Amino acid sequence: MATSHLRIAIIGGGLAGATLANALIQIPRLEIQVYEAAPTFSERGAAVALGPNALQSLHEILGNGKDDLMKRAGAVPLNSVRSVIGSGPNTGKIVFESSDPEPGIIVHRASLLSELVGQLPKTVLHANKKLAAINLKSDTAAVEVVFEDGTIAEFDAVIGADGVFGRVRSSVLGGDADRYDASPAGFWDCRTLVPFEKAQTVLGSELFEIDRQYGWAGDGGYILHDVLDNRTTVHCVISAVEASPTRDRKRPLNREILTQTLSKWLEGPIAKGIIELFLEQDDLNGYSQWDHKETPTYVNGAICVIGDAAHATTPWQGSGAAMAFEDAMVLQALLSHAASPKDIKLAFNAFDVLRRPRCQRIIDSSRGTGVILCGRDANAGLDPEKLLEALAPRWDFIEGLDMIAHKEEALRIFAEAKMG
């Protein structure tokens, strides 16, 4: 029997939650509410690169509105990517360079989130709402959501988009949650935003003649820089192998630590300048990269997790946001066919069957890509030709997936479940 309205709570108002809200609010039968634990809807991190799969997912969700949203967010076309050796005897040699006739884009994370949230009615947005518990009501089959401020609300379903350390995942995995927690992936990184003119002066104007993303692979680390915000800002990243993870993921950085980390890079063209740019930060910290090594399910009845809450990954293949956009696209397709609370559960199960194998493959591939880019692959080392051979095919399965066919597969799984 069809229900007039289905109530869905989205826990988490970052990129995953805001994108999902934009997707589900288009479905007339659904009533959504978005809850964010922080005082404001905000996003940590500097920039996000979006490849073909991410952009196709957003187009499926937003239609022609996707391009306008990206323009308002200050997105810049990723016309060219150049990978270069940053340390050792092959310093300065190009590993590969790509120029795509249909380029991806790079955009400031906070700007993108601001535009996504700005498209939603204020009546569905609730900041400063920290989740305390999720309870299943046996008498009504509703899901009760309890917040730390004492408020309680009931829904037909709850979708957790509350990040790698969010609480909804525990409601999905129950007593096994600790066993499947995220854990250190073996790397840390630090990010900063620098005025365009400053980066040109310190790193060299020749690196900014066109909007190109540079990735420098070297001994024990990796340096990346690219242009943001309509060529007004440069996003810089230092990543490195992590020998001893910190308990809280955060580590203070200074000149001594950065110089030691990049000690075998200092005779090259990039390390000294990058270090100087980072040292201009008032509160300089690095953050351990954590990921999910295994997750047995993304679903428990009428509770589901997406984004980093489901499949936290390292940034080496730039797929964290893209996977969240794919999640939102698939759930939009599935829930547009849900007419009852029972259908929502079937939709969530179909989502799990389709999405979990792909996302885990990306997580594992990304971690392995970090090993290669930090010069720690036993075969490739820092040999440009061997690095190209190792890296070239690693993005094919990520960016080459047809999103329309992916949605259709989700709907096929859902339809078979309804019939059987």
Short mmCIF file of C-alpha atoms in Angstrom, two decimals:
data_model
loop_
_atom_site.label_atom_id
_atom_site.label_comp_id
_atom_site.label_asym_id
_atom_site.label_seq_id
_atom_site.Cartn_x
_atom_site.Cartn_y
_atom_site.Cartn_z
CA MET A 1 0.00 0.00 0.00
CA ALA A 2 1.31 3.44 -0.93
CA THR A 3 1.93 5.98 1.83
CA SER A 4 1.04 9.62 1.17
CA HIS A 5 4.36 10.92 2.45
CA LEU A 6 7.57 9.20 3.49
CA ARG A 7 9.70 10.97 6.09
CA ILE A 8 13.49 10.72 5.75
CA ALA A 9 16.11 12.20 8.07
CA ILE A 10 19.54 12.98 6.65
CA ILE A 11 22.14 13.09 9.43
CA GLY A 12 25.08 15.23 8.31
CA GLY A 13 25.15 18.41 6.27
CA GLY A 14 28.48 18.17 4.46
CA LEU A 15 28.88 17.54 0.73
CA ALA A 16 27.33 14.05 0.93
CA GLY A 17 24.30 15.12 2.96
CA ALA A 18 23.68 18.35 1.05
CA THR A 19 23.94 16.61 -2.32
CA LEU A 20 21.58 13.87 -1.17
CA ALA A 21 19.12 16.48 0.09
CA ASN A 22 19.19 18.20 -3.32
CA ALA A 23 18.47 14.82 -4.91
CA LEU A 24 15.65 13.67 -2.63
CA ILE A 25 13.83 16.99 -2.32
CA GLN A 26 12.85 16.62 -5.96
CA ILE A 27 10.74 13.54 -5.13
CA PRO A 28 7.21 14.76 -4.20
CA ARG A 29 6.39 11.80 -1.95
CA LEU A 30 9.41 12.40 0.29
CA GLU A 31 9.61 14.78 3.24
CA ILE A 32 13.25 15.33 4.19
CA GLN A 33 14.98 17.02 7.09
CA VAL A 34 18.74 17.61 7.26
CA TYR A 35 20.53 17.67 10.62
CA GLU A 36 24.08 18.99 11.07
CA ALA A 37 25.97 18.62 14.35
CA ALA A 38 28.11 21.74 13.86
CA PRO A 39 26.76 25.25 14.51
CA THR A 40 26.84 25.93 10.75
CA PHE A 41 26.82 23.93 7.55
CA SER A 42 30.53 23.89 6.71
CA GLU A 43 33.18 21.71 5.08
CA ARG A 44 36.78 21.03 6.15
CA GLY A 45 39.40 20.88 3.43
CA ALA A 46 40.46 23.18 0.65
CA ALA A 47 39.56 21.83 -2.77
CA VAL A 48 37.94 18.93 -4.51
CA ALA A 49 38.66 17.72 -8.04
CA LEU A 50 35.70 16.25 -9.90
CA GLY A 51 36.19 13.87 -12.79
CA PRO A 52 33.73 12.54 -15.38
CA ASN A 53 31.92 10.17 -13.01
CA ALA A 54 31.37 12.87 -10.39
CA LEU A 55 30.15 15.42 -12.95
CA GLN A 56 27.84 12.91 -14.64
CA SER A 57 26.38 11.99 -11.25
CA LEU A 58 25.72 15.64 -10.43
CA HIS A 59 24.14 16.15 -13.85
CA GLU A 60 21.81 13.22 -13.24
CA ILE A 61 20.82 14.78 -9.91
CA LEU A 62 20.63 18.47 -10.84
CA GLY A 63 20.14 18.45 -14.60
CA ASN A 64 21.15 21.67 -16.33
CA GLY A 65 21.39 23.37 -12.94
CA LYS A 66 24.73 21.61 -12.35
CA ASP A 67 26.68 23.99 -14.60
CA ASP A 68 25.18 27.10 -13.01
CA LEU A 69 25.94 25.76 -9.53
CA MET A 70 29.58 25.10 -10.43
CA LYS A 71 29.96 28.55 -11.94
CA ARG A 72 28.60 30.20 -8.78
CA ALA A 73 31.00 28.09 -6.69
CA GLY A 74 33.98 29.38 -8.68
CA ALA A 75 34.90 26.06 -10.27
CA VAL A 76 37.90 26.02 -12.62
CA PRO A 77 38.30 23.58 -15.55
CA LEU A 78 40.97 20.97 -14.94
CA ASN A 79 42.34 21.31 -18.46
CA SER A 80 45.65 19.63 -17.83
CA VAL A 81 47.31 17.34 -15.29
CA ARG A 82 51.08 16.94 -15.16
CA SER A 83 52.85 14.39 -12.96
CA VAL A 84 56.53 15.09 -12.29
CA ILE A 85 59.33 13.46 -10.30
CA GLY A 86 60.13 15.64 -7.27
CA SER A 87 63.23 13.99 -5.80
CA GLY A 88 66.16 11.77 -6.68
CA PRO A 89 68.17 11.42 -9.90
CA ASN A 90 65.07 11.76 -12.11
CA THR A 91 63.94 15.03 -10.52
CA GLY A 92 62.02 17.21 -12.96
CA LYS A 93 61.23 14.42 -15.42
CA ILE A 94 57.59 14.20 -16.48
CA VAL A 95 55.81 10.94 -15.67
CA PHE A 96 52.70 11.79 -17.67
CA GLU A 97 50.66 14.71 -18.89
CA SER A 98 47.02 14.61 -19.85
CA SER A 99 44.78 17.10 -21.59
CA ASP A 100 41.16 15.98 -21.75
CA PRO A 101 38.79 17.40 -24.42
CA GLU A 102 36.08 17.11 -21.74
CA PRO A 103 38.02 18.22 -18.67
CA GLY A 104 37.07 17.73 -15.08
CA ILE A 105 36.86 20.65 -12.72
CA ILE A 106 38.34 21.71 -9.41
CA VAL A 107 36.34 23.70 -6.89
CA HIS A 108 36.67 25.02 -3.34
CA ARG A 109 34.86 22.56 -1.04
CA ALA A 110 33.31 25.26 1.14
CA SER A 111 32.04 27.19 -1.88
CA LEU A 112 30.47 24.08 -3.39
CA LEU A 113 28.77 23.19 -0.11
CA SER A 114 27.50 26.75 0.30
CA GLU A 115 25.84 26.61 -3.12
CA LEU A 116 24.32 23.17 -2.48
CA VAL A 117 22.92 24.23 0.89
CA GLY A 118 21.72 27.54 -0.55
CA GLN A 119 19.42 25.70 -2.94
CA LEU A 120 17.55 23.99 -0.11
CA PRO A 121 14.59 25.49 1.79
CA LYS A 122 15.68 26.81 5.17
CA THR A 123 12.80 24.90 6.75
CA VAL A 124 14.56 21.57 6.15
CA LEU A 125 17.97 22.63 7.49
CA HIS A 126 18.81 22.19 11.16
CA ALA A 127 22.29 23.09 12.43
CA ASN A 128 23.72 22.41 15.90
CA LYS A 129 21.79 19.13 16.15
CA LYS A 130 24.10 16.44 17.54
CA LEU A 131 22.81 12.90 17.25
CA ALA A 132 22.47 11.03 20.54
CA ALA A 133 20.70 7.81 19.51
CA ILE A 134 18.66 6.06 16.85
CA ASN A 135 15.91 3.76 18.10
CA LEU A 136 13.71 1.39 16.14
CA LYS A 137 10.06 1.62 17.30
CA SER A 138 8.63 -1.89 17.33
CA ASP A 139 5.04 -0.72 17.63
CA THR A 140 4.99 1.61 14.61
CA ALA A 141 8.06 0.50 12.59
CA ALA A 142 9.19 4.12 12.69
CA VAL A 143 12.77 5.19 13.35
CA GLU A 144 13.18 7.47 16.35
CA VAL A 145 16.01 10.00 16.20
CA VAL A 146 17.16 11.46 19.51
CA PHE A 147 19.40 14.54 19.68
CA GLU A 148 21.68 15.69 22.49
CA ASP A 149 19.53 18.77 23.07
CA GLY A 150 16.69 16.46 24.12
CA THR A 151 14.55 16.78 21.01
CA ILE A 152 13.11 13.64 19.42
CA ALA A 153 11.72 13.11 15.92
CA GLU A 154 10.28 10.09 14.10
CA PHE A 155 10.95 9.12 10.50
CA ASP A 156 10.31 6.29 8.09
CA ALA A 157 14.04 6.10 7.37
CA VAL A 158 17.37 7.60 8.40
CA ILE A 159 20.35 8.15 6.09
CA GLY A 160 23.69 8.82 7.74
CA ALA A 161 26.00 11.21 5.92
CA ASP A 162 27.83 12.16 9.10
CA GLY A 163 31.38 11.37 8.09
CA VAL A 164 34.09 8.87 8.89
CA PHE A 165 33.56 9.10 12.65
CA GLY A 166 29.79 9.61 12.57
CA ARG A 167 27.33 7.80 14.83
CA VAL A 168 24.88 6.44 12.27
CA ARG A 169 27.37 3.80 11.12
CA SER A 170 27.17 2.22 14.59
CA SER A 171 23.39 1.91 14.22
CA VAL A 172 23.94 0.06 10.96
CA LEU A 173 26.67 -2.29 12.14
CA GLY A 174 25.52 -2.78 15.73
CA GLY A 175 27.85 -4.82 17.92
CA ASP A 176 30.33 -5.25 15.05
CA ALA A 177 30.84 -1.51 14.58
CA ASP A 178 34.20 -1.31 16.39
CA ARG A 179 35.58 -4.16 14.32
CA TYR A 180 34.89 -2.22 11.11
CA ASP A 181 35.96 1.25 12.25
CA ALA A 182 38.16 3.34 10.00
CA SER A 183 41.87 2.96 10.70
CA PRO A 184 45.12 4.64 9.60
CA ALA A 185 45.91 4.19 5.93
CA GLY A 186 49.62 4.91 6.28
CA PHE A 187 49.78 8.56 5.22
CA TRP A 188 49.23 12.11 6.51
CA ASP A 189 48.60 15.32 4.64
CA CYS A 190 48.43 19.08 5.11
CA ARG A 191 46.61 21.59 2.90
CA THR A 192 46.71 25.33 2.46
CA LEU A 193 45.25 28.02 0.22
CA VAL A 194 47.63 30.67 -1.12
CA PRO A 195 46.90 33.86 -3.09
CA PHE A 196 47.61 33.25 -6.77
CA GLU A 197 50.25 35.99 -7.07
CA LYS A 198 52.09 34.71 -3.98
CA ALA A 199 52.26 31.16 -5.34
CA GLN A 200 53.53 32.47 -8.68
CA THR A 201 56.28 34.43 -6.98
CA VAL A 202 57.44 31.63 -4.67
CA LEU A 203 57.04 28.58 -6.93
CA GLY A 204 57.75 30.21 -10.29
CA SER A 205 55.44 31.74 -12.88
CA GLU A 206 56.20 28.97 -15.38
CA LEU A 207 54.06 26.60 -13.28
CA PHE A 208 50.99 28.80 -13.74
CA GLU A 209 50.98 29.63 -17.44
CA ILE A 210 47.83 27.53 -17.81
CA ASP A 211 45.33 26.07 -15.31
CA ARG A 212 47.21 22.86 -14.75
CA GLN A 213 47.24 20.52 -11.77
CA TYR A 214 50.77 19.52 -10.82
CA GLY A 215 51.54 16.38 -8.85
CA TRP A 216 55.11 15.81 -7.69
CA ALA A 217 55.99 12.21 -6.75
CA GLY A 218 59.04 11.72 -4.57
CA ASP A 219 60.79 9.81 -1.84
CA GLY A 220 58.30 9.24 0.99
CA GLY A 221 55.95 12.04 -0.03
CA TYR A 222 53.87 13.82 -2.64
CA ILE A 223 53.23 17.48 -3.43
CA LEU A 224 50.23 18.80 -5.33
CA HIS A 225 49.14 22.27 -6.39
CA ASP A 226 46.32 23.56 -8.55
CA VAL A 227 44.39 26.76 -9.24
CA LEU A 228 41.02 27.64 -7.66
CA ASP A 229 38.42 30.39 -7.46
CA ASN A 230 38.77 31.77 -10.98
CA ARG A 231 42.59 31.99 -10.77
CA THR A 232 42.67 33.94 -7.52
CA THR A 233 43.81 31.12 -5.22
CA VAL A 234 46.21 28.17 -5.37
CA HIS A 235 45.49 24.99 -3.43
CA CYS A 236 48.66 23.31 -2.15
CA VAL A 237 49.02 19.88 -0.53
CA ILE A 238 51.89 18.07 1.14
CA SER A 239 51.31 14.34 1.72
CA ALA A 240 53.72 11.88 3.24
CA VAL A 241 54.14 8.32 4.43
CA GLU A 242 53.14 8.04 8.09
CA ALA A 243 55.37 5.83 10.21
CA SER A 244 53.53 6.37 13.50
CA PRO A 245 49.86 7.51 13.42
CA THR A 246 48.69 9.92 16.10
CA ARG A 247 45.71 8.99 18.28
CA ASP A 248 43.66 12.06 17.34
CA ARG A 249 44.75 12.17 13.66
CA LYS A 250 46.21 15.67 14.13
CA ARG A 251 49.92 16.49 14.27
CA PRO A 252 51.54 19.95 14.66
CA LEU A 253 53.96 20.82 11.87
CA ASN A 254 56.92 23.20 11.76
CA ARG A 255 59.94 23.93 9.59
CA GLU A 256 62.00 21.13 11.12
CA ILE A 257 59.34 18.47 10.53
CA LEU A 258 58.60 19.58 6.95
CA THR A 259 62.29 19.82 6.11
CA GLN A 260 62.90 16.35 7.54
CA THR A 261 59.87 14.93 5.70
CA LEU A 262 61.11 16.33 2.37
CA SER A 263 64.82 16.00 3.13
CA LYS A 264 65.52 14.14 -0.11
CA TRP A 265 63.58 16.73 -2.12
CA LEU A 266 65.43 19.89 -1.13
CA GLU A 267 67.74 20.03 -4.16
CA GLY A 268 64.73 19.83 -6.47
CA PRO A 269 62.53 22.59 -7.90
CA ILE A 270 59.45 22.42 -5.65
CA ALA A 271 60.05 21.44 -2.01
CA LYS A 272 61.72 24.56 -0.62
CA GLY A 273 59.07 26.87 -2.06
CA ILE A 274 56.19 24.71 -0.88
CA ILE A 275 57.62 24.58 2.63
CA GLU A 276 57.82 28.40 2.73
CA LEU A 277 54.19 28.71 1.62
CA PHE A 278 53.00 26.31 4.31
CA LEU A 279 54.99 28.01 7.06
CA GLU A 280 52.94 31.19 6.52
CA GLN A 281 49.97 29.42 8.17
CA ASP A 282 49.34 30.52 11.75
CA ASP A 283 48.26 27.09 12.98
CA LEU A 284 50.02 24.50 10.86
CA ASN A 285 48.87 20.90 11.30
CA GLY A 286 48.93 17.66 9.39
CA TYR A 287 46.12 15.09 9.51
CA SER A 288 46.36 11.31 9.32
CA GLN A 289 44.49 9.70 6.45
CA TRP A 290 42.09 7.01 7.64
CA ASP A 291 39.96 4.67 5.58
CA HIS A 292 37.58 1.73 5.85
CA LYS A 293 39.38 -1.54 5.16
CA GLU A 294 36.11 -3.50 5.18
CA THR A 295 32.39 -2.87 5.71
CA PRO A 296 29.95 -5.80 5.77
CA THR A 297 26.87 -3.70 4.96
CA TYR A 298 25.75 -0.11 4.44
CA VAL A 299 22.20 -0.90 5.57
CA ASN A 300 20.22 -2.02 8.61
CA GLY A 301 16.51 -2.07 7.76
CA ALA A 302 15.41 1.56 7.44
CA ILE A 303 18.86 2.95 8.30
CA CYS A 304 21.50 3.53 5.66
CA VAL A 305 24.92 5.21 5.44
CA ILE A 306 26.50 7.03 2.51
CA GLY A 307 29.65 9.03 1.78
CA ASP A 308 32.50 8.84 4.28
CA ALA A 309 30.18 7.28 6.86
CA ALA A 310 29.96 4.26 4.57
CA HIS A 311 33.23 4.23 2.65
CA ALA A 312 35.88 6.65 3.88
CA THR A 313 38.85 6.70 1.55
CA THR A 314 42.23 8.33 1.14
CA PRO A 315 42.49 11.25 -1.33
CA TRP A 316 45.05 9.69 -3.68
CA GLN A 317 42.57 9.11 -6.49
CA GLY A 318 40.33 12.07 -5.70
CA SER A 319 37.22 9.93 -5.29
CA GLY A 320 35.75 10.72 -1.88
CA ALA A 321 33.31 13.38 -3.05
CA ALA A 322 32.64 11.53 -6.30
CA MET A 323 31.54 8.39 -4.44
CA ALA A 324 29.17 10.51 -2.33
CA PHE A 325 27.68 12.06 -5.47
CA GLU A 326 27.24 8.60 -6.98
CA ASP A 327 25.54 7.47 -3.75
CA ALA A 328 23.09 10.38 -3.93
CA MET A 329 22.34 9.73 -7.59
CA VAL A 330 21.59 6.03 -6.98
CA LEU A 331 19.41 6.72 -3.92
CA GLN A 332 17.49 9.37 -5.85
CA ALA A 333 16.70 6.80 -8.56
CA LEU A 334 15.74 4.10 -6.07
CA LEU A 335 13.67 6.22 -3.69
CA SER A 336 11.75 7.81 -6.54
CA HIS A 337 10.20 4.33 -6.90
CA ALA A 338 9.52 3.84 -3.19
CA ALA A 339 5.85 4.07 -2.23
CA SER A 340 5.99 2.67 1.31
CA PRO A 341 8.36 2.13 4.25
CA LYS A 342 8.82 -1.44 3.04
CA ASP A 343 9.93 -0.12 -0.35
CA ILE A 344 12.50 2.11 1.34
CA LYS A 345 14.09 -0.94 2.96
CA LEU A 346 14.18 -2.72 -0.40
CA ALA A 347 15.71 0.39 -1.98
CA PHE A 348 18.37 0.55 0.71
CA ASN A 349 19.20 -3.12 0.17
CA ALA A 350 19.56 -2.56 -3.57
CA PHE A 351 21.83 0.40 -2.84
CA ASP A 352 24.04 -1.79 -0.66
CA VAL A 353 24.27 -4.59 -3.22
CA LEU A 354 25.25 -2.18 -6.00
CA ARG A 355 27.46 0.35 -4.24
CA ARG A 356 29.50 -1.57 -1.68
CA PRO A 357 31.73 -3.60 -4.04
CA ARG A 358 32.56 -0.55 -6.18
CA CYS A 359 33.31 1.70 -3.24
CA GLN A 360 35.56 -0.84 -1.49
CA ARG A 361 37.49 -1.36 -4.71
CA ILE A 362 38.08 2.39 -4.95
CA ILE A 363 39.20 2.58 -1.30
CA ASP A 364 41.75 -0.20 -1.81
CA SER A 365 42.96 1.23 -5.13
CA SER A 366 43.40 4.70 -3.63
CA ARG A 367 45.54 3.39 -0.77
CA GLY A 368 47.73 1.52 -3.24
CA THR A 369 48.05 4.61 -5.43
CA GLY A 370 49.44 6.50 -2.44
CA VAL A 371 52.17 3.88 -2.07
CA ILE A 372 53.13 4.35 -5.72
CA LEU A 373 53.08 8.17 -5.66
CA CYS A 374 55.28 8.26 -2.55
CA GLY A 375 57.92 6.21 -4.35
CA ARG A 376 57.38 3.14 -2.20
CA ASP A 377 56.28 0.67 -4.86
CA ALA A 378 58.94 -2.04 -4.98
CA ASN A 379 58.87 -2.31 -8.76
CA ALA A 380 58.28 1.28 -9.92
CA GLY A 381 60.30 3.23 -7.38
CA LEU A 382 60.82 6.71 -8.85
CA ASP A 383 61.49 5.57 -12.39
CA PRO A 384 59.28 7.71 -14.68
CA GLU A 385 58.54 4.94 -17.18
CA LYS A 386 57.70 2.37 -14.51
CA LEU A 387 55.57 4.91 -12.63
CA LEU A 388 53.59 5.62 -15.78
CA GLU A 389 53.04 1.90 -16.32
CA ALA A 390 51.87 1.49 -12.72
CA LEU A 391 49.63 4.57 -12.59
CA ALA A 392 48.09 4.83 -16.06
CA PRO A 393 45.31 2.21 -15.72
CA ARG A 394 44.33 2.94 -12.11
CA TRP A 395 41.62 5.52 -12.90
CA ASP A 396 39.92 3.64 -15.74
CA PHE A 397 37.39 1.72 -13.64
CA ILE A 398 36.65 4.81 -11.52
CA GLU A 399 36.00 7.38 -14.23
CA GLY A 400 34.82 5.04 -16.95
CA LEU A 401 31.61 3.84 -15.29
CA ASP A 402 28.43 4.83 -17.15
CA MET A 403 26.26 6.46 -14.49
CA ILE A 404 23.00 5.99 -16.38
CA ALA A 405 23.70 2.27 -16.66
CA HIS A 406 24.67 2.25 -12.96
CA LYS A 407 21.26 3.70 -12.04
CA GLU A 408 19.49 1.21 -14.27
CA GLU A 409 21.30 -1.65 -12.56
CA ALA A 410 20.16 -0.34 -9.18
CA LEU A 411 16.55 -0.23 -10.38
CA ARG A 412 16.83 -3.76 -11.77
CA ILE A 413 18.01 -5.06 -8.38
CA PHE A 414 15.18 -3.16 -6.66
CA ALA A 415 12.54 -4.47 -9.06
CA GLU A 416 13.68 -8.08 -8.63
CA ALA A 417 13.52 -7.69 -4.85
CA LYS A 418 9.95 -6.37 -5.04
CA MET A 419 8.89 -9.28 -7.20
CA GLY A 420 10.55 -11.91 -5.04
#
